[in-house]
Coordinates of C-alpha atoms in Angstrom, one line a residue:
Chain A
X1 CA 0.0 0.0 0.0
X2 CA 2.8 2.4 0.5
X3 CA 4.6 1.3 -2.8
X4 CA 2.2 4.0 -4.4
X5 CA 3.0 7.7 -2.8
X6 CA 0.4 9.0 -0.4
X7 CA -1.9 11.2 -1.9
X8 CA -3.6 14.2 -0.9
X9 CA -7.0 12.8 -1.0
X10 CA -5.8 10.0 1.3
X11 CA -4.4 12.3 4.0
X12 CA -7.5 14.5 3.9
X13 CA -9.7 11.5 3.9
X14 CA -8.0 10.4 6.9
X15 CA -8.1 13.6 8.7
X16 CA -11.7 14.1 8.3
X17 CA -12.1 10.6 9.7
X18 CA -9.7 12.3 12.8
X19 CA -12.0 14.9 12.9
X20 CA -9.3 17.7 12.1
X21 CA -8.6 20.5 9.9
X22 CA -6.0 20.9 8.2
X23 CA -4.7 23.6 5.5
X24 CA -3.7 22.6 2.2
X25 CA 0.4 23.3 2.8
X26 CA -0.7 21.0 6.1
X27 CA -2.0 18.0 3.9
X28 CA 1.3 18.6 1.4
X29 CA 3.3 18.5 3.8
X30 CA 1.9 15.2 5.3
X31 CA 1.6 14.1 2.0
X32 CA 5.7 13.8 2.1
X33 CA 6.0 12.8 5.4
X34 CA 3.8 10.3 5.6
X35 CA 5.3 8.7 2.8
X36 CA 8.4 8.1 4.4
X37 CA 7.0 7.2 7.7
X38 CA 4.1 4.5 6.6
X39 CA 7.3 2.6 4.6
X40 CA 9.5 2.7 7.9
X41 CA 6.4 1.0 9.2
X42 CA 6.4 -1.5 6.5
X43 CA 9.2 -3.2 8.4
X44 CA 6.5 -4.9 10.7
X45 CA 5.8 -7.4 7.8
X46 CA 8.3 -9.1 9.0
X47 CA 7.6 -9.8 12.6
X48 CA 7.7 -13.8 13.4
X49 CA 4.5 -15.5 14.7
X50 CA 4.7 -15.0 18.1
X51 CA 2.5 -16.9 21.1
X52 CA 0.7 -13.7 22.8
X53 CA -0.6 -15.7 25.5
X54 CA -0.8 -14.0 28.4
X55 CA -2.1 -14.4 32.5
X56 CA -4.8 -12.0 32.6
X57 CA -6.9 -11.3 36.4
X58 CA -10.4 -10.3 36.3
X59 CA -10.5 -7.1 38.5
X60 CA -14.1 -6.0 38.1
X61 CA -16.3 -5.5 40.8
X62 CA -19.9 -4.2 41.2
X63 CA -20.7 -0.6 40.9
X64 CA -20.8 0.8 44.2
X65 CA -22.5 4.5 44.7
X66 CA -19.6 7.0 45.9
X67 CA -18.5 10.4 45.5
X68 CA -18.2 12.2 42.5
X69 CA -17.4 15.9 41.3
X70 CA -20.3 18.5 41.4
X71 CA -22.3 19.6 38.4
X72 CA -20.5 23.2 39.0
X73 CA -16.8 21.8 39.2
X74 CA -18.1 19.0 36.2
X75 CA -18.8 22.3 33.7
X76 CA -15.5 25.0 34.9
X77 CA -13.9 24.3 32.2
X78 CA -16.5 24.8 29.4
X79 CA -16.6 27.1 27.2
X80 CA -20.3 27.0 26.6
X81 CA -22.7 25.8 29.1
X82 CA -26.3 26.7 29.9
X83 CA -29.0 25.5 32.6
X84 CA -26.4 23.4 34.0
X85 CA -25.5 21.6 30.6
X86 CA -22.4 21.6 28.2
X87 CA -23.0 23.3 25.1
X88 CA -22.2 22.5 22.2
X89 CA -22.7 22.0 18.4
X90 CA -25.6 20.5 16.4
X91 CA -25.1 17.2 15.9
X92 CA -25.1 15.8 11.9
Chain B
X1 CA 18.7 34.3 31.3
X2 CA 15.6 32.5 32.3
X3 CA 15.2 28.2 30.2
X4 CA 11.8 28.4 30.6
X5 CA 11.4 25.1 32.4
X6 CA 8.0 26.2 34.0
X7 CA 4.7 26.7 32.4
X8 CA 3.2 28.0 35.7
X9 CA 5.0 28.8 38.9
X10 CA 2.3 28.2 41.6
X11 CA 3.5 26.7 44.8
X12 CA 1.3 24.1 46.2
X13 CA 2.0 23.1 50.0
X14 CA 1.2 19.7 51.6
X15 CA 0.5 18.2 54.7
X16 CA 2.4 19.6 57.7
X17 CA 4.4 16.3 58.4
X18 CA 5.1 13.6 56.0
X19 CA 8.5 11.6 54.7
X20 CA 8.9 14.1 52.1
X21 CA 8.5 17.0 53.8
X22 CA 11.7 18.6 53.1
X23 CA 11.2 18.2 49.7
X24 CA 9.9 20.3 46.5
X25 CA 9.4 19.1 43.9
X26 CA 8.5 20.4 39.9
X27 CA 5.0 18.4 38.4
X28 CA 5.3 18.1 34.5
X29 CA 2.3 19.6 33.2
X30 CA 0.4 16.8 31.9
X31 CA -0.1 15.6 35.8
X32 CA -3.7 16.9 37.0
X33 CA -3.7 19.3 39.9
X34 CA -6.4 20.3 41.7
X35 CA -7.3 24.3 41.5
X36 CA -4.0 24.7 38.9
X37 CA -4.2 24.6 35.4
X38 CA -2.5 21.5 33.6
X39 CA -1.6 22.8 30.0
X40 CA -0.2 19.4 28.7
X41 CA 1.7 22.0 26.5
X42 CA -0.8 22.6 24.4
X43 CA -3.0 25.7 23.3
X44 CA -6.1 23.0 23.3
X45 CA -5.5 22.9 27.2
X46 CA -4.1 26.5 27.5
X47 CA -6.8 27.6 30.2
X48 CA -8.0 24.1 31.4
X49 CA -7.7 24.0 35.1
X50 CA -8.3 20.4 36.9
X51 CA -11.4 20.0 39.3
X52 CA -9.5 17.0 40.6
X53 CA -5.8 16.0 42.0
X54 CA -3.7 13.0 40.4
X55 CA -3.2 10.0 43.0
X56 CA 0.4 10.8 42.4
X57 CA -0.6 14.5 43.6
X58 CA -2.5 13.3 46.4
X59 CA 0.1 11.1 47.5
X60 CA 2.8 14.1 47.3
X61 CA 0.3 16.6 49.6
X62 CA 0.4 13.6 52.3
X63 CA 3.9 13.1 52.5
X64 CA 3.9 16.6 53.3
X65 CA 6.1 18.0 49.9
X66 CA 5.5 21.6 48.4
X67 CA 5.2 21.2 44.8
X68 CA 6.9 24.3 42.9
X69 CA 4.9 24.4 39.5
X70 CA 3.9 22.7 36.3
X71 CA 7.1 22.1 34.0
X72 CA 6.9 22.2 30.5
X73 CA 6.6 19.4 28.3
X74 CA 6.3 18.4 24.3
X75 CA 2.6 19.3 23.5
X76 CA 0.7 15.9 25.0
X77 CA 3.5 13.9 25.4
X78 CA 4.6 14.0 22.0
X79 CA 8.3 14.6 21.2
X80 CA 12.0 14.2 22.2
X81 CA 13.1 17.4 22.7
X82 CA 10.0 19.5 24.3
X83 CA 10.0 21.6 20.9
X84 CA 6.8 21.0 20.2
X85 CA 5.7 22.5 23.3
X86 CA 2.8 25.3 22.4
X87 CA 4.8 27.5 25.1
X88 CA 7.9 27.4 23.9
X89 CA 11.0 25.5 24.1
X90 CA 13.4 25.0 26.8
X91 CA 17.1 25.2 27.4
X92 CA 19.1 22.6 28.8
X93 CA 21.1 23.9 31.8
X94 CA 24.2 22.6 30.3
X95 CA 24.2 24.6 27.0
X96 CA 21.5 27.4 26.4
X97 CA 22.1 26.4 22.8
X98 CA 20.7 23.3 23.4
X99 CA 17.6 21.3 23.8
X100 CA 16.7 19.4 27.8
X101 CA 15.3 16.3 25.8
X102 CA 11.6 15.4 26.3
X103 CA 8.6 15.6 26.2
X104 CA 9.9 15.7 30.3
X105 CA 12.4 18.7 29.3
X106 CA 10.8 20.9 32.0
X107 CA 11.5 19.2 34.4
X108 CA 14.4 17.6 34.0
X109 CA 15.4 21.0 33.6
X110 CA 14.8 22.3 36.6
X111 CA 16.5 19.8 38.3
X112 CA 19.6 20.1 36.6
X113 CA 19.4 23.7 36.7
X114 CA 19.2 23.4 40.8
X115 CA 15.9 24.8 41.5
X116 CA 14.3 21.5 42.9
X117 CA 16.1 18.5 43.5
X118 CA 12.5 16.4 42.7
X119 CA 10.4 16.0 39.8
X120 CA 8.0 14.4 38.4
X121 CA 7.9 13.0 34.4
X122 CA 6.0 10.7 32.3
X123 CA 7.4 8.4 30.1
X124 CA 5.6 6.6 27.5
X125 CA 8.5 5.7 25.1
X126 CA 11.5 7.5 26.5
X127 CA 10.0 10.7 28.1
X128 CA 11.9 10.8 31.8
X129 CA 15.1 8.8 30.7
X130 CA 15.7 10.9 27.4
X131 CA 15.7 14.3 29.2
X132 CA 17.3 13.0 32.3
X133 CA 20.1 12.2 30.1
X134 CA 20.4 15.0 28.1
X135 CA 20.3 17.4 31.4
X136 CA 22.5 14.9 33.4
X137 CA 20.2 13.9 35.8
X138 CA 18.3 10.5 37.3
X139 CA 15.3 9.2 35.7
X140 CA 13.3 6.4 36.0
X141 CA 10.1 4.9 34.2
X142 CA 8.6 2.8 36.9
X143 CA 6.6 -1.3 35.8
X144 CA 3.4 -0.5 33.7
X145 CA 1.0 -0.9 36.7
X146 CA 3.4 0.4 39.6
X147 CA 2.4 3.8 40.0
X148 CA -1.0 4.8 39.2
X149 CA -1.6 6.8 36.2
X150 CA -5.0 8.4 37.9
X151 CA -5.0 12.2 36.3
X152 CA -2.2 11.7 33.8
X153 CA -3.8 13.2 31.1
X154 CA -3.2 9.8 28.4
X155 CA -1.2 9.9 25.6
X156 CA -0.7 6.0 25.3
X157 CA -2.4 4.6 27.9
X158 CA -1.0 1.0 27.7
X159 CA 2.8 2.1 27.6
X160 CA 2.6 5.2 30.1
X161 CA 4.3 5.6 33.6
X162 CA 5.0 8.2 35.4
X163 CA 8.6 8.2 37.0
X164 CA 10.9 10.5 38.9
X165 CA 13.5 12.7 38.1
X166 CA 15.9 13.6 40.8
X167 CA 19.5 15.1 41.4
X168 CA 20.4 11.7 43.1
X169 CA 19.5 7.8 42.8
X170 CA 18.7 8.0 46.5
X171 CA 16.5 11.0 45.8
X172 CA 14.6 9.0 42.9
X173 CA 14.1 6.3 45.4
X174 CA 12.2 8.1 48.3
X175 CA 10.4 10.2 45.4
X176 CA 9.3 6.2 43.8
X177 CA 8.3 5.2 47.3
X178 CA 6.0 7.9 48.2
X179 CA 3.6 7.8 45.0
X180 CA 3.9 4.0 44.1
X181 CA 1.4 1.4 45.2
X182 CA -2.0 0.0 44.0
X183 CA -4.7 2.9 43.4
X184 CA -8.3 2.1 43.5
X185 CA -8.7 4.5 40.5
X186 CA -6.2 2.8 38.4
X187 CA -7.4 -0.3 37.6
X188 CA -4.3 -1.1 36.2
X189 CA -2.2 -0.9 38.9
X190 CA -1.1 -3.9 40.7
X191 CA -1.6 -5.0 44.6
X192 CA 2.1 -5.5 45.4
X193 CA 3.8 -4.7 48.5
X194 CA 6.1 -1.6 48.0
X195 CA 9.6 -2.4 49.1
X196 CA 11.6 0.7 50.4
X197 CA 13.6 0.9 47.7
X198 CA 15.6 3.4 49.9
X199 CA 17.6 0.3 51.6
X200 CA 18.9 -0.9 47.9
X201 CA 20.9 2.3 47.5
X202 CA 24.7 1.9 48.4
X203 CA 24.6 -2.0 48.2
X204 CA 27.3 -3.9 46.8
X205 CA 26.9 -5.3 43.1
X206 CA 29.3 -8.3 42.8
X207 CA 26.3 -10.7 43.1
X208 CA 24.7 -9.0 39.6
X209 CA 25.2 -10.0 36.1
X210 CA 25.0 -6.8 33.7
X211 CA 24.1 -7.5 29.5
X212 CA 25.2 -5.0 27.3
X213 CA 22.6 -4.8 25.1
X214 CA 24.6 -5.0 21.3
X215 CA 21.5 -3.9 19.1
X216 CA 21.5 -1.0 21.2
X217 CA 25.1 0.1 20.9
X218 CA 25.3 -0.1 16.9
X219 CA 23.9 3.3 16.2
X220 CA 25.4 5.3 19.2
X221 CA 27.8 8.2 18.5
X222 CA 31.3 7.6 19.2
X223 CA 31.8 9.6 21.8
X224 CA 28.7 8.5 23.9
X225 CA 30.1 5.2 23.3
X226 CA 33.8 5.5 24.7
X227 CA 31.5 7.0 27.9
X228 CA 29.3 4.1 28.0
X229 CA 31.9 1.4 27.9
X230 CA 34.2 3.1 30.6
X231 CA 31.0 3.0 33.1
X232 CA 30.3 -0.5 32.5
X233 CA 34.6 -0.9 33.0
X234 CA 33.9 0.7 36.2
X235 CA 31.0 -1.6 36.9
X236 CA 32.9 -4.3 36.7
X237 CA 36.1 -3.0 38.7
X238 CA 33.2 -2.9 42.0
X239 CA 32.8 -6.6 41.4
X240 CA 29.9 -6.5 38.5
X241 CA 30.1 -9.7 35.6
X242 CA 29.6 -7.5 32.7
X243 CA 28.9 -9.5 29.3
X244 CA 27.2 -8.8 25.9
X245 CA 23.6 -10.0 25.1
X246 CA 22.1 -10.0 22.0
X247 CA 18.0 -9.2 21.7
X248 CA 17.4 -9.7 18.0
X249 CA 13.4 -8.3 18.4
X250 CA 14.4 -5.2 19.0
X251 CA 14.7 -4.4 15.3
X252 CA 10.9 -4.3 15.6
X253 CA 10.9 -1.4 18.7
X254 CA 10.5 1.4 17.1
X255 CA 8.1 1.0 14.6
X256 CA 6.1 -1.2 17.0
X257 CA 6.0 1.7 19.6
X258 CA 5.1 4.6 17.1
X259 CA 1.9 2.1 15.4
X260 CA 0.9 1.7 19.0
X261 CA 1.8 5.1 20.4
X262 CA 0.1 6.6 17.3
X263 CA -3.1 4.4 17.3
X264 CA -3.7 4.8 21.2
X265 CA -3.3 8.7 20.7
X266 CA -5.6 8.9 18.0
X267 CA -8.0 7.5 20.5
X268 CA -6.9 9.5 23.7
X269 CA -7.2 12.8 22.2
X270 CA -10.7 12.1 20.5
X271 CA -12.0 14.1 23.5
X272 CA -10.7 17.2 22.7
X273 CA -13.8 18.7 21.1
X274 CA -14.0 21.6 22.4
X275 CA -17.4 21.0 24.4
X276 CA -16.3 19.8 27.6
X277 CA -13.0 21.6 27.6
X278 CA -10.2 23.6 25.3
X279 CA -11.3 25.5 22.6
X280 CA -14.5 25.9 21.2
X281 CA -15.1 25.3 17.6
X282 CA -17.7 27.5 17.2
X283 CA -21.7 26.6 16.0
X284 CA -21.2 27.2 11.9
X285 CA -22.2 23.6 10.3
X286 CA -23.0 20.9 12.1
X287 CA -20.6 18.9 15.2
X288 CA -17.8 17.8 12.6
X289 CA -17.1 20.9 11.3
X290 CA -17.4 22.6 15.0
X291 CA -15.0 19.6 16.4
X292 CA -12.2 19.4 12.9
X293 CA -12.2 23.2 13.6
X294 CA -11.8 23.0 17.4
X295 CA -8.9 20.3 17.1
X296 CA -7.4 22.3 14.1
X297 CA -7.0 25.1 16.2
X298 CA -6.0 23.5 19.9
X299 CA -2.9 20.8 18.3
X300 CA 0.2 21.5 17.4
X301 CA 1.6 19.6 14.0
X302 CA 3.4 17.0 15.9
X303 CA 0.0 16.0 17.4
X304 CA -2.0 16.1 14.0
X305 CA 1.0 14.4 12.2
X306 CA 0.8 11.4 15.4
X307 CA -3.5 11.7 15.4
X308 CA -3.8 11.7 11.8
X309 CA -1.0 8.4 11.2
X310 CA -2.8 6.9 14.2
X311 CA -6.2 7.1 12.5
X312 CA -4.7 5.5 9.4
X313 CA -3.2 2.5 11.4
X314 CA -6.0 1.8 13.0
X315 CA -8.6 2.2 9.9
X316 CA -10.2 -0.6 7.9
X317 CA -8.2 -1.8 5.6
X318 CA -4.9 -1.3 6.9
X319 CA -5.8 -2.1 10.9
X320 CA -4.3 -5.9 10.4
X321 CA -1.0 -4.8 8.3
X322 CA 0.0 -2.2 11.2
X323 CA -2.0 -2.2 14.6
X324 CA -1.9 -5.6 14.6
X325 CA 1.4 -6.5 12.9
X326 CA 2.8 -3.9 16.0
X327 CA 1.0 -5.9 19.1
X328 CA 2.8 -9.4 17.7
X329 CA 6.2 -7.2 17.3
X330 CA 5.3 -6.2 21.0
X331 CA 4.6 -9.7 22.2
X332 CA 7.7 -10.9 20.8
X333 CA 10.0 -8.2 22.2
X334 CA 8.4 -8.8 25.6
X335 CA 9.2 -12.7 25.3
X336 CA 13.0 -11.6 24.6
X337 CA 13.2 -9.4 27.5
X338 CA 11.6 -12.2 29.6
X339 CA 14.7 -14.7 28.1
X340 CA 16.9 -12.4 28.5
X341 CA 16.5 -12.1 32.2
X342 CA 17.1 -15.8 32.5
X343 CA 20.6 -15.4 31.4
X344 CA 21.6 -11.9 33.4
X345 CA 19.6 -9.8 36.3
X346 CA 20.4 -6.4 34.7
X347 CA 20.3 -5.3 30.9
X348 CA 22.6 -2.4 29.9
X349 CA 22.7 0.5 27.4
X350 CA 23.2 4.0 26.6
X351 CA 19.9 5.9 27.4
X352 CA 20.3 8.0 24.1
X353 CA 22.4 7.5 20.7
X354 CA 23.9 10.9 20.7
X355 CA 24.6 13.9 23.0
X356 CA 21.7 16.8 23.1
X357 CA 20.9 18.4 20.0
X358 CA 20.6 21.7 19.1
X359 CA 17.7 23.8 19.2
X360 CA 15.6 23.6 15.7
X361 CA 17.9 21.1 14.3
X362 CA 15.4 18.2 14.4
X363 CA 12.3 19.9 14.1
X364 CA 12.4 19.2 9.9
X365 CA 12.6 15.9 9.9
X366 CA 9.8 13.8 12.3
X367 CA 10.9 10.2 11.0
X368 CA 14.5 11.3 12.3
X369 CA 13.8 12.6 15.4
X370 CA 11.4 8.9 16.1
X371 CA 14.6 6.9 15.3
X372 CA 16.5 8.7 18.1
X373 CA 14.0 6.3 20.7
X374 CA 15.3 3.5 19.9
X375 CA 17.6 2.8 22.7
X376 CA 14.2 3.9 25.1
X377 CA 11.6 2.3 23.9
X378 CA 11.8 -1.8 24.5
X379 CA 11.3 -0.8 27.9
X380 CA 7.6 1.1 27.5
X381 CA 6.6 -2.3 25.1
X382 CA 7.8 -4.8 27.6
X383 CA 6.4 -3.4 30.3
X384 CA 9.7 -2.9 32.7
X385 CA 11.6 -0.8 35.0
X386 CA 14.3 1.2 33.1
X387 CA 16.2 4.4 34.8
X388 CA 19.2 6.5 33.1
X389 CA 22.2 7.6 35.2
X390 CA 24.4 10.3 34.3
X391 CA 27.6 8.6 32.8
X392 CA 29.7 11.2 32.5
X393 CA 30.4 14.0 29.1
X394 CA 31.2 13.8 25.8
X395 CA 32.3 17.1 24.9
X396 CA 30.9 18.7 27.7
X397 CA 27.4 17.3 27.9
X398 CA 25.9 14.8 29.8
X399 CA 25.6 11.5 28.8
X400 CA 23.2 8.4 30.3
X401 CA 23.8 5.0 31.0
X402 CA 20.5 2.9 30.9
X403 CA 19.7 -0.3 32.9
X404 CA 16.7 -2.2 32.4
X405 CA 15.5 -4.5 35.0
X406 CA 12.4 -7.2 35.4
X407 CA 9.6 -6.6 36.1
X408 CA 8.6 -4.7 39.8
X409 CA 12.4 -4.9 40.7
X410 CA 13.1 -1.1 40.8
X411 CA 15.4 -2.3 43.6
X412 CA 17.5 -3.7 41.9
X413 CA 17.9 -1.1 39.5
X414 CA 18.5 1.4 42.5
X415 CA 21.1 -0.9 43.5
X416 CA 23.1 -0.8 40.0
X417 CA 22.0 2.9 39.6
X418 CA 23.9 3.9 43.1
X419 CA 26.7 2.0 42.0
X420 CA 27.0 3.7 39.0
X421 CA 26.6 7.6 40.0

């Protein structure tokens, strides 16, 4: 997949999936970069099977009622908030 | 004059009495404290103050330390020299011309620079080791599941720690033993007795068997070389058996950390919307455009570059060739480790392949400045205990010796680690 370059339409296809804007010397510059990057990557192919066995412990418990922040410490940091809600954009 | 270690200066006092009362100590600012805002270096963050303390924070007010500020850092974690930090960069202590190392640069910093002898770092593929070389300092990145990770604002949640950074090994030991330990909020930390790793320092070493790790010698400068092998001649003058190992997986490190560092990012930062917290993206078009406008203007390039390459790993069609392909690289490099410490008790190495760079001189080239991990990062993917020593200087700046231990024995690394300062 990274025998053919990284094309523009890729990185921008990518980034809306990321939900993040970028300008268009961003997604040339990426374009480059990412290039090089995914092919360093491409050295993985070659890992040998490996046995990924591993001990694992069960640490869950049942939900037990404690303390929790406020609603007013919950929203400090928002920039929006109304009625004791976050605010926020219109969703699609 | 100033290096700009600090993002905030805000003292924070704790408890009256406590083993650590003598002590303050600088908090890198991806560390939650209550009532002081935690930037993570980032403009996304910029005015986000905490409603809540870390358990490491916690831990630090009952043991009665003052806390001196909030250190800068690369921008979430995310670099190797804390240039990508949204507040600017800092200047190692050594050489003004020169970067601290990162993304703990702030702190490790200070401490070199002598305004706290304590710090606290995270350390997710080289973080408190890289900078505590570079500013000739101790640093350690404590077992995955040692110290709780409770308000560490997550970068890569499954290869993050975070460790001390301290003028002295002994230092780094009473630092380790006041924040380690099982933490009901961290469900990945384990219920393990905490030794006082305190008692380890100044013990004698002829009982240990030290492999120099040869993968992780071949791309190291010569002159952090000739450093390296006269501390492990040293070693083995105090009664050490010092002996080459060879750990073939570790050809795989690097691009197994960045697939799972990247991929786990991607995921971590997906909060940042702008709602909750950080910077609002406004009400023009519907929630994508208001969050891709948001996130566009809160990161930095490093973070798009490592969020956007993230994304792609993890996305159908290519999830199996690199997400996956990097957890088997990681399960192999663990087993090796695991062998490894069959044949010897303590695994050797410089901490970084070169002395500190200069400022701006890797800021062109991201793939470059990745490759300079590779002597870091095997630790973060196996899961172990791995501290950096000052060794000595090449040229006049510091240079770190590296030991790598099993895992949850710190003390023995605080053995070797006294030994070796």
């Amino acid at each position: 997949m990274s025998e053919s370059p990284v094309t523009a339409e890729e990185v921008q296809h990518i980034a809306d999936l990321a939900r993040v804007n970028l300008s268009d010397d961003e997604i040339e510059e990426f374009c480059d970069q990412f290039q090089d990057i995914l092919e360093y990557f491409e050295s993985l192919d070659d890992v040998p099977e490996t046995d990924q066995e591993r001990e694992l412990t069960n640490v869950m418990r049942p939900d037990e009622v404690g303390t929790s922040l406020s609603q007013e410490e919950a929203l400090q940091n928002a920039p929006d908030k109304e009625d004791g809600y976050f605010k926020g954009p219109p969703v699609s | 004059m100033t290096i700009n270690a600090y993002i905030t200066e805000e003292s924070i006092s704790g408890s009256d009495s406590g083993q650590l009362s003598d002590a303050t100590i600088a908090i890198k600012d991806n560390i939650s404290t209550k009532g002081v805002r935690t930037t993570c270096g980032s403009e996304m963050l910029a005015d986000y103050v905490p409603p809540y303390d870390a358990t490491v924070i916690s831990r630090l007010k009952q043991a009665g330390a003052t806390i001196s500020g909030k250190t800068n850092m690369d921008e979430f974690g995310m670099g190797t020299t804390t240039e990508t930090s949204a507040f600017g960069p800092t200047k190692n202590p050594h050489d003004h011309s020169r970067v601290p190392g990162g993304s703990s640069g702030g702190s490790a910093a200070a401490v070199a620079n002598g305004d706290v002898e304590y710090a606290l770092g995270s350390d997710t593929g080289g973080s408190v080791r890289c900078p505590a070389a570079f500013c000739g300092v101790v640093g350690l990145k404590p077992t995955y599941g040692l110290v709780s990770r409770y308000g560490l604002i997550a970068y890569a949640n499954s290869l993050e720690q975070i460790g001390p950074i301290t003028a002295t090994v002994e230092k780094a030991a009473k630092l380790l033993e006041a924040i380690a330990g099982k933490d009901e909020h961290d469900a990945t930390t384990r219920s393990l007795p905490i030794p006082a790793y305190t008692d380890a320092i100044g013990q004698d070493i002829s009982d240990l068997t030290i492999g120099v790790v040869t993968e992780l010698i071949e791309g190291v400068d010569e002159d952090v070389k000739d450093v390296f092998e006269a501390k492990c001649n040293e070693l083995a003058a105090r009664g050490a058996t010092v002996t080459d190992i060879s750990i073939p997986a570790l050809e795989y490190a690097v691009p197994a950390y960045y697939v799972i560092a990247m991929s786990e990012a991607s995921s971590n930062l997906a909060r940042f919307d702008g709602v909750r917290y950080g910077i609002s993206g406004g009400y023009d078009g519907d929630w994508n455009d208001a969050f891709a406008k948001s996130r566009d203007a809160g990161f930095g390039d490093e973070v798009k570059r490592r969020i956007l390459l993230g994304t792609y790993a993890l996305s159908a069609g290519y999830h199996e060739k690199y997400y996956e392909q990097a957890q088997s690289a990681r399960s192999h490099i663990r087993n090796s480790f695991d062998n490894a410490f069959d044949d010897v008790d303590i695994l050797a190495s410089p901490t970084m392949p070169t002395t500190p760079f200069k400022l701006g001189e890797s800021l062109s080239d991201p793939l470059k400045m990745y490759l300079a991990d590779v002597n870091t990062v095997g630790a973060n993917l196996a899961n172990i205990p791995a501290i950096s020593v000052p060794a000595g200087t090449a040229n006049d700046l510091p240079v770190g010796i590296q030991f790598m231990g099993p895992a949850f024995e710190e003390k023995t690394l605080f053995k070797v680690a006294s030994a070796t300062a």
